[in-house]
Each structure stands twice: as structure tokens, then as C-alpha cells.
PDB file of C-alpha atoms in Angstrom:
ATOM      1  CA  MET A   1       4.487  -8.522  24.985  1.00 82.00           C
ATOM      2  CA  PHE A   2       3.345  -7.508  21.500  1.00 84.00           C
ATOM      3  CA  GLU A   3       6.619  -5.703  20.852  1.00 88.00           C
ATOM      4  CA  ALA A   4       8.576  -8.808  21.822  1.00 91.00           C
ATOM      5  CA  LEU A   5       6.528 -10.848  19.367  1.00 91.00           C
ATOM      6  CA  VAL A   6       7.186  -8.351  16.559  1.00 88.00           C
ATOM      7  CA  ALA A   7      10.916  -8.335  17.371  1.00 91.00           C
ATOM      8  CA  ALA A   8      10.993 -12.149  17.360  1.00 92.00           C
ATOM      9  CA  LEU A   9       9.231 -12.229  13.993  1.00 90.00           C
ATOM     10  CA  ILE A  10      11.716  -9.759  12.527  1.00 84.00           C
ATOM     11  CA  VAL A  11      14.686 -11.761  13.809  1.00 88.00           C
ATOM     12  CA  GLY A  12      13.119 -14.969  12.512  1.00 88.00           C
ATOM     13  CA  LEU A  13      12.530 -13.393   9.113  1.00 80.00           C
ATOM     14  CA  LEU A  14      16.128 -12.192   8.910  1.00 79.00           C
ATOM     15  CA  VAL A  15      17.423 -15.649   9.843  1.00 84.00           C
ATOM     16  CA  ALA A  16      15.158 -17.216   7.196  1.00 82.00           C
ATOM     17  CA  LEU A  17      16.383 -14.724   4.597  1.00 77.00           C
ATOM     18  CA  ALA A  18      19.972 -15.668   5.401  1.00 79.00           C
ATOM     19  CA  TRP A  19      19.252 -19.166   4.055  1.00 87.00           C
ATOM     20  CA  ILE A  20      18.128 -17.857   0.655  1.00 87.00           C
ATOM     21  CA  PRO A  21      20.982 -17.333  -1.815  1.00 91.00           C
ATOM     22  CA  PRO A  22      21.479 -13.600  -2.515  1.00 89.00           C
ATOM     23  CA  LEU A  23      20.850 -13.833  -6.259  1.00 92.00           C
ATOM     24  CA  THR A  24      17.596 -15.726  -5.700  1.00 92.00           C
ATOM     25  CA  LEU A  25      16.530 -13.210  -3.052  1.00 90.00           C
ATOM     26  CA  MET A  26      17.320 -10.341  -5.382  1.00 93.00           C
ATOM     27  CA  TRP A  27      15.201 -11.752  -8.226  1.00 95.00           C
ATOM     28  CA  LEU A  28      12.370 -12.572  -5.838  1.00 93.00           C
ATOM     29  CA  GLY A  29      12.511  -8.972  -4.622  1.00 93.00           C
ATOM     30  CA  VAL A  30      12.483  -7.681  -8.194  1.00 96.00           C
ATOM     31  CA  ALA A  31       9.477  -9.865  -9.042  1.00 96.00           C
ATOM     32  CA  VAL A  32       7.485  -8.917  -5.931  1.00 95.00           C
ATOM     33  CA  GLY A  33       8.340  -5.231  -6.278  1.00 96.00           C
ATOM     34  CA  THR A  34       7.434  -5.154  -9.961  1.00 97.00           C
ATOM     35  CA  LEU A  35       4.144  -6.936  -9.359  1.00 96.00           C
ATOM     36  CA  GLY A  36       3.358  -4.533  -6.534  1.00 96.00           C
ATOM     37  CA  ALA A  37       4.094  -1.514  -8.718  1.00 96.00           C
ATOM     38  CA  LEU A  38       2.054  -2.905 -11.619  1.00 96.00           C
ATOM     39  CA  ILE A  39      -0.925  -3.284  -9.308  1.00 95.00           C
ATOM     40  CA  GLY A  40      -0.422  -0.375  -6.908  1.00 94.00           C
ATOM     41  CA  ILE A  41       0.337   2.507  -9.272  1.00 94.00           C
ATOM     42  CA  PRO A  42      -2.753   2.149 -11.510  1.00 96.00           C
ATOM     43  CA  ALA A  43      -4.917   1.451  -8.448  1.00 94.00           C
ATOM     44  CA  GLY A  44      -3.575   4.619  -6.825  1.00 91.00           C
ATOM     45  CA  PHE A  45      -4.416   6.733  -9.857  1.00 93.00           C
ATOM     46  CA  VAL A  46      -7.922   5.266 -10.112  1.00 94.00           C
ATOM     47  CA  TYR A  47      -8.412   5.645  -6.334  1.00 92.00           C
ATOM     48  CA  HIS A  48      -7.538   9.333  -6.390  1.00 91.00           C
ATOM     49  CA  ALA A  49      -9.734   9.946  -9.442  1.00 92.00           C
ATOM     50  CA  LYS A  50     -12.708   8.126  -7.904  1.00 91.00           C
ATOM     51  CA  LEU A  51     -12.218   9.872  -4.560  1.00 91.00           C
ATOM     52  CA  TRP A  52     -12.081  13.257  -6.255  1.00 92.00           C
ATOM     53  CA  ALA A  53     -15.232  12.473  -8.262  1.00 90.00           C
ATOM     54  CA  ALA A  54     -17.082  11.216  -5.175  1.00 90.00           C
ATOM     55  CA  LEU A  55     -16.121  14.329  -3.232  1.00 89.00           C
ATOM     56  CA  GLN A  56     -17.209  16.567  -6.107  1.00 89.00           C
ATOM     57  CA  ASP A  57     -20.554  14.745  -6.410  1.00 87.00           C
ATOM     58  CA  ALA A  58     -21.171  15.169  -2.672  1.00 85.00           C
ATOM     59  CA  GLY A  59     -20.146  18.836  -2.725  1.00 87.00           C
ATOM     60  CA  ILE A  60     -17.297  18.229  -0.270  1.00 84.00           C
ATOM     61  CA  PRO A  61     -14.148  20.364  -0.643  1.00 86.00           C
ATOM     62  CA  THR A  62     -11.117  18.424  -1.878  1.00 82.00           C
ATOM     63  CA  LYS A  63      -8.598  20.434   0.138  1.00 83.00           C
ATOM     64  CA  GLY A  64      -5.881  18.148   1.500  1.00 78.00           C
ATOM     65  CA  MET A  65      -6.871  15.260  -0.763  1.00 82.00           C
ATOM     66  CA  LEU A  66      -3.351  14.585  -1.978  1.00 81.00           C
ATOM     67  CA  VAL A  67      -1.768  14.830   1.476  1.00 85.00           C
ATOM     68  CA  LYS A  68      -4.204  12.752   3.574  1.00 86.00           C
ATOM     69  CA  PRO A  69      -6.900  11.356   1.275  1.00 86.00           C
ATOM     70  CA  TYR A  70      -8.003   8.691   3.773  1.00 83.00           C
ATOM     71  CA  ALA A  71      -9.119  11.457   6.139  1.00 84.00           C
ATOM     72  CA  LEU A  72     -11.866  12.343   3.647  1.00 85.00           C
ATOM     73  CA  HIS A  73     -13.357   8.832   3.520  1.00 86.00           C
ATOM     74  CA  ASP A  74     -15.610   9.439   6.528  1.00 84.00           C
ATOM     75  CA  LYS A  75     -17.174  12.470   4.872  1.00 84.00           C
ATOM     76  CA  LEU A  76     -18.625  10.330   2.065  1.00 84.00           C
ATOM     77  CA  ASP A  77     -21.893   8.418   2.126  1.00 86.00           C
ATOM     78  CA  GLU A  78     -21.676   4.659   2.636  1.00 85.00           C
ATOM     79  CA  GLU A  79     -21.873   3.474  -1.010  1.00 87.00           C
ATOM     80  CA  PRO A  80     -19.185   5.766  -2.479  1.00 85.00           C
ATOM     81  CA  ARG A  81     -17.069   5.268   0.651  1.00 87.00           C
ATOM     82  CA  GLU A  82     -16.992   1.493   0.162  1.00 89.00           C
ATOM     83  CA  ARG A  83     -15.989   1.830  -3.508  1.00 88.00           C
ATOM     84  CA  VAL A  84     -13.216   4.242  -2.602  1.00 89.00           C
ATOM     85  CA  ARG A  85     -11.978   2.139   0.315  1.00 90.00           C
ATOM     86  CA  ALA A  86     -11.756  -0.967  -1.882  1.00 91.00           C
ATOM     87  CA  LEU A  87      -9.481   0.879  -4.319  1.00 91.00           C
ATOM     88  CA  PHE A  88      -7.529   2.290  -1.376  1.00 91.00           C
ATOM     89  CA  ALA A  89      -6.912  -1.242  -0.066  1.00 93.00           C
ATOM     90  CA  VAL A  90      -5.736  -2.506  -3.470  1.00 94.00           C
ATOM     91  CA  GLY A  91      -3.372   0.448  -3.864  1.00 93.00           C
ATOM     92  CA  ALA A  92      -2.045   0.013  -0.331  1.00 93.00           C
ATOM     93  CA  ALA A  93      -1.423  -3.699  -0.921  1.00 95.00           C
ATOM     94  CA  GLY A  94       0.452  -2.874  -4.123  1.00 95.00           C
ATOM     95  CA  PHE A  95       2.532  -0.296  -2.287  1.00 94.00           C
ATOM     96  CA  LEU A  96       3.326  -2.786   0.484  1.00 92.00           C
ATOM     97  CA  ALA A  97       4.423  -5.381  -2.096  1.00 95.00           C
ATOM     98  CA  THR A  98       6.648  -2.778  -3.757  1.00 96.00           C
ATOM     99  CA  VAL A  99       8.292  -1.927  -0.430  1.00 94.00           C
ATOM    100  CA  VAL A 100       8.759  -5.607   0.450  1.00 91.00           C
ATOM    101  CA  GLY A 101      10.335  -6.230  -2.965  1.00 93.00           C
ATOM    102  CA  ALA A 102      12.674  -3.270  -2.534  1.00 94.00           C
ATOM    103  CA  ALA A 103      13.634  -4.553   0.918  1.00 89.00           C
ATOM    104  CA  GLY A 104      14.378  -7.957  -0.589  1.00 89.00           C
ATOM    105  CA  VAL A 105      16.607  -6.462  -3.265  1.00 93.00           C
ATOM    106  CA  THR A 106      18.376  -4.277  -0.705  1.00 90.00           C
ATOM    107  CA  THR A 107      18.877  -7.217   1.636  1.00 86.00           C
ATOM    108  CA  ALA A 108      20.304  -9.314  -1.212  1.00 88.00           C
ATOM    109  CA  ILE A 109      22.738  -6.589  -2.220  1.00 89.00           C
ATOM    110  CA  VAL A 110      23.909  -5.886   1.307  1.00 83.00           C
TER     111      VAL A 110
END
């Protein structure tokens, strides 16, 4: 049932995108993608720096931090974990906006 709902939403989104003129869709994609990158890239750098510092302060090894940093969140105490997770969420939202913008530009070009 859930999969059918997701498929219906995707089809509905594609039909809605068909009504937007390609040039408008392209510039919307550029704007959303740029905004996402302007937010997500600095947040990602700060997130990794804060995570590294929190792990160092707690004496936790940083092995694998660049591959799966979210796996190390549970090893932190509650206060540093919440600070790190907030930055993680901001960076993830910026990344999602960048991907959505790129998809909009790609859809407009195709």
C-alpha cells in the first residue's frame, strides 16, 4: 500500500512538472540547487569539524568518520550528540535541496 502511494505521488509530481514551462523549471531548479548548496556545504564542513572535536573530547576513535559519520552519533553523550545531530539535519536538508534542484534542471533539459 505504501509503495502504491509513493508511486502515485511520483506520477502526480511528474504530471505537475509537465505543466511548468521548461525554462521556468530550469531556473527554479537552479535557484533551489544553489540555495541548497549554499546552506548544505558550509553546514557539512561545520558538522564534520564539530563531530571530530566531540569525538576527540570524548576519547572516541574517529575511524570511519568520513564514510559513515552518523554511525558515531550514538557513541557521544547526549549534549554533544544533539549539537552534532542538529548540524547533520541542516546539512542533509541542504543536500536534499541541491539534489531536488539538480533534478529540476535535468527534467527541464530533458
